[in-house]
C-alpha cells in the first residue's frame, strides 16, 4: 500500500536543498532522493535554510521549484553553535560512528538541541493537516516526533536514521541516551538502513528501557513502534543516463587523457573522519611499497569536498590528510608521475558520473557508514562491457547488498593493498560477472523501492487517537 493520493507527505530534515532541476548542482544523493519523493507524492519539505538570523523569528520562507514545495526557517547563531555544530556534529555524529574519542558532551549542546527541536515543532505544526503523513529524517531530529505529539499531533509520523545506531554499550555513554531513545517511541515507524543498526537499537530499547519485541514491533508503555531495515538506494537509471550524457563523456575523456594510459583509482567522500581517508591513503601507500612494479601504472584521485568546517575534529582531519598526501607524494612522486591527486572541491553529479566511469577501481573504505551512496553510484556509472572494480569497506551498510565488491577491513593497510592488486589484475570476465550482480542488487532496491517501502509501512499504521 502506497500513500493515498490525497494525503500529503511532510518531509522534515535539518537542511533543505531546493531541487535545481538539473544535475549540475552539487546536491548529494539524499537531497535528490527526497526531492523525488516529494514530486511523486505532493507535500512539503521543511527544515533549516542554512542561513542565520539575529534572533529566531519562526518566519517560514516558502519556495516552489521543480515540482517541490520547500518551507525553510533561519536559525540564530546560538542555535547553530549548540544544536548543529554542537550536539549533532560534536556529540551524536562521532558517537554514532563509534568515535567515542571525538565525542564531546556539553550541557549547552544538549540544551540547544532540545530547543531547536522544540522550535522546529512549534513552527511546522501549524502547517500540518489531518491525513498528512510526516517523515522525519536523521539524527538532528530524534525528539521532533515527541515534540509534535506533545502539541497534539495525531498524524502518522515516521523516522529514518541515515547513520548507524551504535551498540548498546557505546550508546550508554551518551548522558541523554535513555531519554533520547525513549522519545523515539513517539513514532509509528522507525527505519534503519540495515539489520545491524536495527538490532542495536532494539537491544538498547529492550535492555535499557524495558521495551518488548512483538514481531516487527517494539512496545514500550503501551506505545507500539514498527522497526524496519530499509536500505536507501539511488536512482540507478538517472546515474546510467548521467554517465552517458555529454558532460560526463567530456569529464571521462579529460580523465582518460590526463591519466596517460595509467589506471585510475577513485575515492569521492565528504571530508569526514568516518570515511577512513587517512587509512585509505595508508593502504594505498602500502600497495606502492609492496608492488614497486605497479608504481607509475596507477594513481589515486581522491575528491574530498570539506564539510562541517566549524568543528575542530574536521579541521584536524583536513590538516592530517594534507600532510599525509604531501608526505606520500614527496616520497614516491617522479617528474612524470604523482601517486595521489588530492582535491578539496566538489563537482557536479554529471562530472562525477564521468569520473566514476573512467576509474578502474572505486575505493570506498569508510570506517563506519550508515549506507554509503558513492559505492552505488560508482557501480551505476560503469561501462557494462568493461566495468571497473569496487573495493568496499565491510563496515559500510552498503556491504550487506554489494557482496560482489571486494570487501575489505578499512583498518588493514594489508587487506587494502591486496584488494588493489587483485582488482588491477582481475579478468574482464570476472569484472563483468561481479558488476552484473552488483547492478542487479542496486536496481532491485533502488530509491523508489526505498521510498515506497517506508511510506507503505507508515500508511499501514493507524493514526494516533487525538
Ligand atoms: C549520510 C550517511 C548514507 C560527494 N561529493 C560530491 C557529491 N557527493 C555526494 C555523493 C553522494 C553523497 O554526496 C554522499 O553520500 P554518502 O552516502 O556517501 O555519505 P553521507 O554524506 O555521509 O550521507 C550515509 C546517506 O546519508 C544516505 O542515507 O548513505 O551512510 O552518512 O550522493 O555523490 N555530490 C556532488 N559533488 C561532489 O563533489 N554533486
XYZ file of C-alpha atoms and ligand atoms in Angstrom:
505
model
C 0.000 0.000 0.000
C 1.437 3.332 -1.001
C 0.436 6.773 0.102
C -3.180 7.576 -0.549
C -3.121 10.033 -3.479
C -4.945 12.642 -1.409
C -2.552 12.538 1.541
C 0.404 14.835 1.633
C 3.877 13.882 2.700
C 5.631 16.322 5.008
C 9.355 15.610 4.973
C 11.374 17.253 7.740
C 15.155 17.294 7.763
C 17.883 19.507 9.150
C 18.853 21.013 5.827
C 16.586 21.528 2.864
C 18.002 21.934 -0.566
C 15.565 23.082 -3.215
C 15.905 20.947 -6.329
C 17.932 22.643 -9.014
C 16.064 21.000 -11.895
C 19.372 19.966 -13.411
C 22.181 17.613 -12.477
C 24.828 20.235 -12.497
C 24.253 21.288 -8.880
C 26.347 19.929 -6.056
C 23.433 18.115 -4.380
C 24.119 14.854 -2.638
C 22.188 11.672 -3.192
C 19.844 12.144 -0.251
C 18.716 15.604 -1.366
C 17.952 14.258 -4.804
C 16.076 11.300 -3.304
C 13.902 13.414 -1.023
C 13.053 15.801 -3.828
C 11.899 12.905 -5.966
C 9.735 11.603 -3.080
C 8.012 14.939 -2.859
C 7.493 15.144 -6.578
C 5.880 11.717 -6.514
C 3.600 12.489 -3.557
C 2.569 16.079 -3.147
C 3.772 17.679 0.026
C 6.234 19.954 1.716
C 9.889 19.695 2.612
C 10.562 21.564 5.852
C 13.850 22.395 7.532
C 16.654 24.841 8.218
C 17.568 27.185 5.364
C 21.251 27.056 6.285
C 21.049 30.815 6.987
C 21.409 32.595 10.325
C 19.178 35.292 11.795
C 19.999 37.754 14.618
C 17.255 36.173 16.660
C 14.851 33.327 15.960
C 11.588 34.539 14.394
C 9.921 31.339 13.187
C 9.188 33.033 9.864
C 8.803 30.435 7.148
C 10.111 31.023 3.640
C 8.112 29.077 1.071
C 9.506 28.269 -2.326
C 8.330 26.119 -5.146
C 10.784 24.783 -7.654
C 10.784 21.823 -9.996
C 7.536 20.438 -8.560
C 8.628 20.555 -4.901
C 7.474 22.979 -2.188
C 10.121 23.810 0.376
C 9.470 25.619 3.651
C 12.545 26.830 5.497
C 13.392 28.714 8.659
C 16.547 30.539 9.705
C 18.300 29.737 12.976
C 20.116 32.106 15.290
C 23.842 31.859 15.985
C 23.431 30.163 19.329
C 21.168 27.522 17.744
C 23.673 26.754 15.025
C 26.549 26.568 17.506
C 24.802 24.399 20.097
C 22.469 22.287 18.001
C 24.192 21.851 14.620
C 27.919 22.324 15.285
C 27.383 21.182 18.873
C 25.102 18.264 19.705
C 24.539 16.986 16.146
C 28.098 17.134 14.870
C 30.272 17.157 18.004
C 28.275 14.710 20.107
C 25.956 12.440 18.134
C 27.829 12.052 14.827
C 31.137 10.871 16.340
C 29.466 8.639 18.943
C 27.147 7.031 16.391
C 30.199 6.381 14.183
C 31.959 4.642 17.103
C 34.376 7.554 17.649
C 33.972 7.828 21.405
C 37.344 9.587 21.462
C 35.987 12.512 19.426
C 32.561 12.901 21.031
C 32.067 15.981 23.223
C 29.390 16.188 25.901
C 28.287 19.676 26.911
C 25.006 20.550 28.634
C 24.692 23.594 26.353
C 24.784 21.352 23.299
C 22.048 19.090 24.651
C 20.012 22.159 25.640
C 20.423 23.769 22.225
C 19.428 20.512 20.542
C 16.237 20.311 22.608
C 15.456 23.987 21.974
C 15.866 23.738 18.204
C 13.711 20.610 18.062
C 11.033 22.483 20.021
C 11.344 25.387 17.599
C 11.011 23.103 14.630
C 7.897 21.531 16.164
C 6.376 24.893 17.035
C 6.918 26.231 13.530
C 5.939 23.233 11.447
C 2.901 22.143 13.483
C 0.517 24.794 12.062
C 1.350 23.575 8.526
C 0.194 20.029 9.265
C -3.287 18.991 8.158
C -5.368 15.950 9.055
C -4.324 12.987 6.945
C -0.806 14.261 6.264
C 1.936 11.718 6.773
C 5.073 13.111 8.369
C 8.512 11.733 7.703
C 11.385 12.990 9.843
C 14.955 12.429 8.724
C 18.064 11.675 10.690
C 19.928 12.276 13.930
C 19.392 16.031 14.055
C 15.723 15.427 14.771
C 15.396 12.419 17.097
C 12.975 14.159 19.539
C 10.922 16.038 16.954
C 8.171 13.417 16.744
C 7.745 13.543 20.508
C 7.612 17.349 20.427
C 4.873 17.178 17.798
C 2.897 14.649 19.863
C 3.164 16.966 22.890
C 1.463 19.610 20.765
C -1.398 17.250 19.934
C -0.254 15.884 16.596
C -2.093 12.614 15.952
C -0.845 12.123 12.394
C 1.239 9.198 11.256
C 4.876 10.059 11.906
C 7.840 8.077 10.602
C 11.540 8.481 11.299
C 14.531 7.359 9.262
C 18.060 7.170 10.641
C 20.702 7.659 7.931
C 23.656 6.798 10.152
C 24.385 3.672 12.217
C 22.762 3.114 15.599
C 25.718 2.265 17.860
C 25.950 -0.871 20.014
C 24.245 -0.570 23.402
C 27.433 -0.121 25.431
C 28.537 2.759 23.238
C 25.119 4.370 23.242
C 25.079 4.253 27.030
C 27.985 6.711 27.076
C 25.647 9.470 25.914
C 24.303 11.229 29.018
C 20.876 11.676 27.392
C 20.805 8.186 25.855
C 17.717 6.900 27.641
C 15.600 9.994 27.169
C 16.574 10.197 23.552
C 15.764 6.556 22.820
C 12.512 6.813 24.784
C 11.445 9.811 22.700
C 11.616 7.635 19.584
C 8.527 5.767 20.790
C 6.519 8.760 19.595
C 6.994 7.466 16.048
C 4.838 4.951 14.232
C 7.654 3.569 12.118
C 11.425 3.808 12.556
C 13.637 2.883 9.614
C 17.316 1.931 9.617
C 19.496 1.079 6.638
C 20.458 -2.418 7.752
C 19.625 -5.077 10.264
C 22.773 -4.434 12.338
C 21.733 -0.872 13.206
C 18.160 -2.015 13.830
C 19.266 -4.794 16.181
C 21.472 -2.360 18.128
C 18.502 -0.075 18.632
C 16.251 -2.938 19.731
C 18.945 -4.167 22.098
C 19.179 -0.723 23.700
C 15.405 -0.323 23.910
C 14.921 -3.782 25.419
C 17.843 -3.819 27.841
C 17.902 -0.194 28.961
C 14.272 0.884 28.668
C 12.412 -2.377 29.132
C 10.763 -2.351 25.715
C 9.338 -5.648 24.466
C 9.698 -7.073 20.980
C 6.426 -8.188 19.384
C 7.040 -9.444 15.849
C 8.122 -6.447 13.790
C 7.115 -4.017 16.534
C 8.695 -2.757 19.722
C 6.334 -1.914 22.551
C 7.051 0.449 25.444
C 4.474 1.801 27.925
C 1.656 0.993 25.521
C 3.299 2.707 22.532
C 3.839 0.359 19.602
C 6.504 1.206 17.033
C 7.256 -0.714 13.858
C 11.018 -1.030 13.342
C 12.387 -1.959 9.946
C 15.582 -2.198 7.922
C 15.165 -0.436 4.577
C 18.461 0.244 2.827
C 18.397 3.506 0.901
C 19.056 3.185 -2.822
C 19.903 5.511 -5.666
C 18.073 6.440 -8.838
C 20.017 3.930 -10.912
C 18.578 4.959 -14.260
C 19.383 8.606 -13.545
C 23.009 7.697 -12.956
C 23.188 5.461 -16.022
C 21.798 8.348 -18.091
C 24.119 10.854 -16.426
C 27.121 8.692 -17.230
C 26.051 8.586 -20.890
C 25.404 12.358 -21.099
C 27.577 14.996 -22.764
C 29.144 16.448 -19.611
C 30.002 13.041 -18.205
C 31.510 11.946 -21.506
C 33.623 15.086 -21.561
C 34.796 14.507 -17.973
C 35.521 10.866 -18.848
C 37.652 11.957 -21.827
C 39.538 14.520 -19.756
C 40.302 11.979 -17.055
C 41.421 9.368 -19.573
C 43.644 11.901 -21.357
C 45.228 13.133 -18.164
C 45.767 9.532 -16.979
C 48.039 8.929 -19.999
C 47.391 5.194 -20.033
C 47.594 4.725 -16.265
C 44.811 3.103 -14.270
C 42.855 5.499 -12.093
C 41.631 4.597 -8.619
C 38.934 6.969 -7.384
C 37.572 7.964 -3.987
C 34.758 10.512 -3.524
C 33.782 11.458 0.023
C 32.794 14.384 2.169
C 35.901 15.288 4.130
C 34.890 13.394 7.272
C 36.869 11.205 9.668
C 34.237 8.468 9.365
C 35.127 7.981 5.700
C 38.511 6.420 6.504
C 40.563 8.676 4.224
C 43.692 8.555 6.365
C 43.566 4.757 6.485
C 42.847 4.705 2.725
C 45.951 6.753 1.942
C 47.997 4.451 4.164
C 46.541 1.367 2.454
C 47.416 2.832 -0.920
C 50.930 3.646 0.300
C 51.264 0.047 1.413
C 50.308 -1.047 -2.085
C 53.010 1.251 -3.551
C 55.675 -0.224 -1.295
C 54.563 -3.853 -1.794
C 54.256 -3.514 -5.569
C 57.011 -1.253 -6.836
C 56.414 -2.611 -10.349
C 52.943 -1.077 -10.290
C 54.087 2.427 -9.356
C 53.597 4.784 -12.278
C 50.979 2.373 -13.643
C 48.280 3.772 -11.360
C 47.281 6.890 -9.468
C 44.691 7.660 -6.821
C 42.268 10.540 -7.365
C 40.675 11.481 -4.043
C 37.892 14.049 -4.238
C 37.032 15.333 -0.746
C 34.925 18.482 -0.511
C 35.286 19.960 3.007
C 32.295 19.738 5.348
C 31.436 20.952 8.888
C 34.454 23.223 8.879
C 33.452 24.954 12.123
C 34.082 21.733 14.059
C 37.626 21.184 15.366
C 37.873 17.474 14.504
C 37.114 18.333 10.860
C 39.845 20.973 10.783
C 42.191 18.377 12.221
C 41.383 15.623 9.712
C 41.855 18.137 6.900
C 45.356 19.017 8.145
C 46.200 15.350 8.661
C 45.224 14.473 5.095
C 47.128 17.388 3.612
C 50.235 16.278 5.467
C 49.799 12.617 4.641
C 49.130 13.107 0.910
C 52.071 15.548 0.818
C 54.353 13.068 2.511
C 53.349 10.159 0.255
C 53.675 12.285 -2.875
C 57.014 13.640 -1.665
C 58.298 10.145 -1.074
C 57.124 8.445 -4.273
C 56.473 11.075 -6.954
C 58.672 11.364 -10.017
C 58.923 14.122 -12.617
C 56.282 12.409 -14.727
C 54.024 10.887 -12.033
C 52.264 11.856 -8.821
C 50.729 8.961 -6.842
C 47.852 10.890 -5.200
C 45.787 13.666 -6.686
C 44.041 15.063 -3.647
C 41.305 17.561 -4.459
C 39.264 19.535 -1.932
C 36.497 20.811 -4.156
C 33.126 19.385 -5.113
C 31.983 18.554 -8.646
C 28.584 18.379 -10.258
C 26.870 14.996 -10.401
C 27.312 14.600 -14.134
C 31.051 15.276 -13.917
C 31.240 12.799 -11.034
C 29.486 10.172 -13.169
C 32.144 10.587 -15.890
C 34.946 10.375 -13.327
C 33.496 7.199 -11.783
C 33.293 5.615 -15.221
C 36.886 6.484 -16.043
C 38.148 4.796 -12.864
C 39.379 1.209 -12.983
C 38.806 0.955 -9.216
C 36.277 2.630 -6.909
C 37.871 2.782 -3.452
C 35.126 3.225 -0.844
C 36.542 2.433 2.577
C 34.655 4.193 5.389
C 35.467 3.090 8.941
C 31.726 3.129 9.628
C 28.914 4.297 7.347
C 25.135 4.006 7.629
C 24.894 3.043 3.966
C 27.219 4.881 1.507
C 25.727 6.068 -1.736
C 29.045 6.649 -3.517
C 29.559 2.875 -3.761
C 26.217 2.508 -5.546
C 26.828 5.499 -7.808
C 30.208 4.063 -8.833
C 28.543 0.782 -9.849
C 25.740 2.517 -11.758
C 28.173 4.653 -13.759
C 30.272 1.761 -15.138
C 30.547 0.651 -18.748
C 28.734 -2.740 -18.864
C 31.267 -4.055 -21.383
C 34.331 -3.014 -19.384
C 33.346 -2.230 -15.791
C 35.706 -1.213 -13.020
C 36.038 -2.990 -9.668
C 34.508 -1.739 -6.429
C 36.618 -2.113 -3.286
C 34.263 -1.613 -0.362
C 34.584 -1.461 3.414
C 32.853 -4.263 5.320
C 31.723 -1.591 7.771
C 29.574 0.336 5.305
C 25.875 -0.555 5.296
C 26.219 -0.979 1.521
C 28.410 -4.058 2.082
C 25.309 -6.079 3.010
C 23.936 -5.552 -0.503
C 27.103 -5.238 -2.612
C 28.534 -8.602 -1.646
C 30.239 -8.907 -5.047
C 32.520 -5.984 -4.350
C 35.985 -6.785 -2.997
C 35.153 -6.354 0.683
C 37.954 -5.142 2.943
C 38.638 -4.203 6.524
C 39.415 -0.482 6.132
C 41.716 -0.517 9.169
C 44.005 -3.052 7.486
C 46.518 -1.500 5.070
C 47.475 -5.042 4.008
C 43.939 -6.017 3.021
C 43.575 -2.795 1.089
C 46.855 -3.333 -0.722
C 45.877 -6.934 -1.582
C 42.486 -5.815 -2.866
C 44.028 -3.129 -5.100
C 46.421 -5.545 -6.768
C 43.661 -8.128 -7.143
C 41.374 -5.551 -8.755
C 44.088 -4.393 -11.161
C 44.734 -7.976 -12.269
C 41.116 -9.102 -12.392
C 39.982 -10.595 -15.707
C 37.335 -8.808 -17.687
C 35.030 -11.823 -17.359
C 35.202 -11.662 -13.564
C 34.745 -7.892 -13.554
C 31.631 -8.194 -15.711
C 30.260 -11.021 -13.606
C 30.709 -9.117 -10.329
C 29.407 -5.874 -11.799
C 26.219 -7.527 -13.130
C 25.396 -8.934 -9.713
C 26.000 -5.590 -8.023
C 23.965 -3.761 -10.639
C 21.068 -6.215 -10.152
C 21.219 -5.553 -6.395
C 21.083 -1.762 -6.698
C 18.371 -1.925 -9.347
C 16.215 -4.161 -7.201
C 16.408 -1.912 -4.159
C 16.619 1.495 -5.751
C 15.409 4.838 -4.490
C 11.750 4.282 -5.479
C 11.766 0.960 -3.643
C 13.130 2.714 -0.532
C 10.507 5.458 -0.663
C 7.618 3.084 -1.362
C 8.674 0.530 1.244
C 8.948 3.103 4.009
C 5.845 5.125 3.154
C 3.757 1.938 2.710
C 4.762 0.766 6.175
C 3.878 4.167 7.567
C 0.456 4.176 5.910
C -0.323 0.758 7.375
C -0.289 2.267 10.870
C -3.402 3.757 12.338
C -3.161 7.458 13.197
C -2.791 8.098 16.943
C -6.170 8.953 18.530
C -6.221 12.667 19.442
C 24.679 10.026 5.002
C 25.236 8.744 5.645
C 24.116 7.410 3.854
C 30.082 13.756 -2.663
N 30.957 14.617 -3.206
C 30.291 15.304 -4.123
C 28.961 14.874 -4.121
N 28.872 13.918 -3.221
C 27.633 13.169 -2.995
C 27.803 11.722 -3.411
C 26.698 11.060 -2.632
C 26.588 11.951 -1.400
O 27.268 13.171 -1.667
C 27.299 11.334 -0.213
O 26.515 10.302 0.259
P 27.114 9.177 1.194
O 26.075 8.132 1.332
O 28.354 8.637 0.564
O 27.536 9.868 2.559
P 26.971 10.952 3.661
O 27.027 12.329 3.141
O 27.784 10.713 4.873
O 25.450 10.547 3.910
C 25.436 7.661 4.587
C 23.496 8.707 3.374
O 23.392 9.671 4.425
C 22.093 8.467 2.806
O 21.291 7.830 3.732
O 24.376 6.590 2.728
O 25.868 6.459 5.189
O 26.460 9.010 6.324
O 25.489 11.108 -3.320
O 27.694 11.631 -4.806
N 27.998 15.350 -4.924
C 28.368 16.318 -5.789
N 29.649 16.802 -5.850
C 30.641 16.318 -5.030
O 31.800 16.728 -5.131
N 27.442 16.823 -6.618
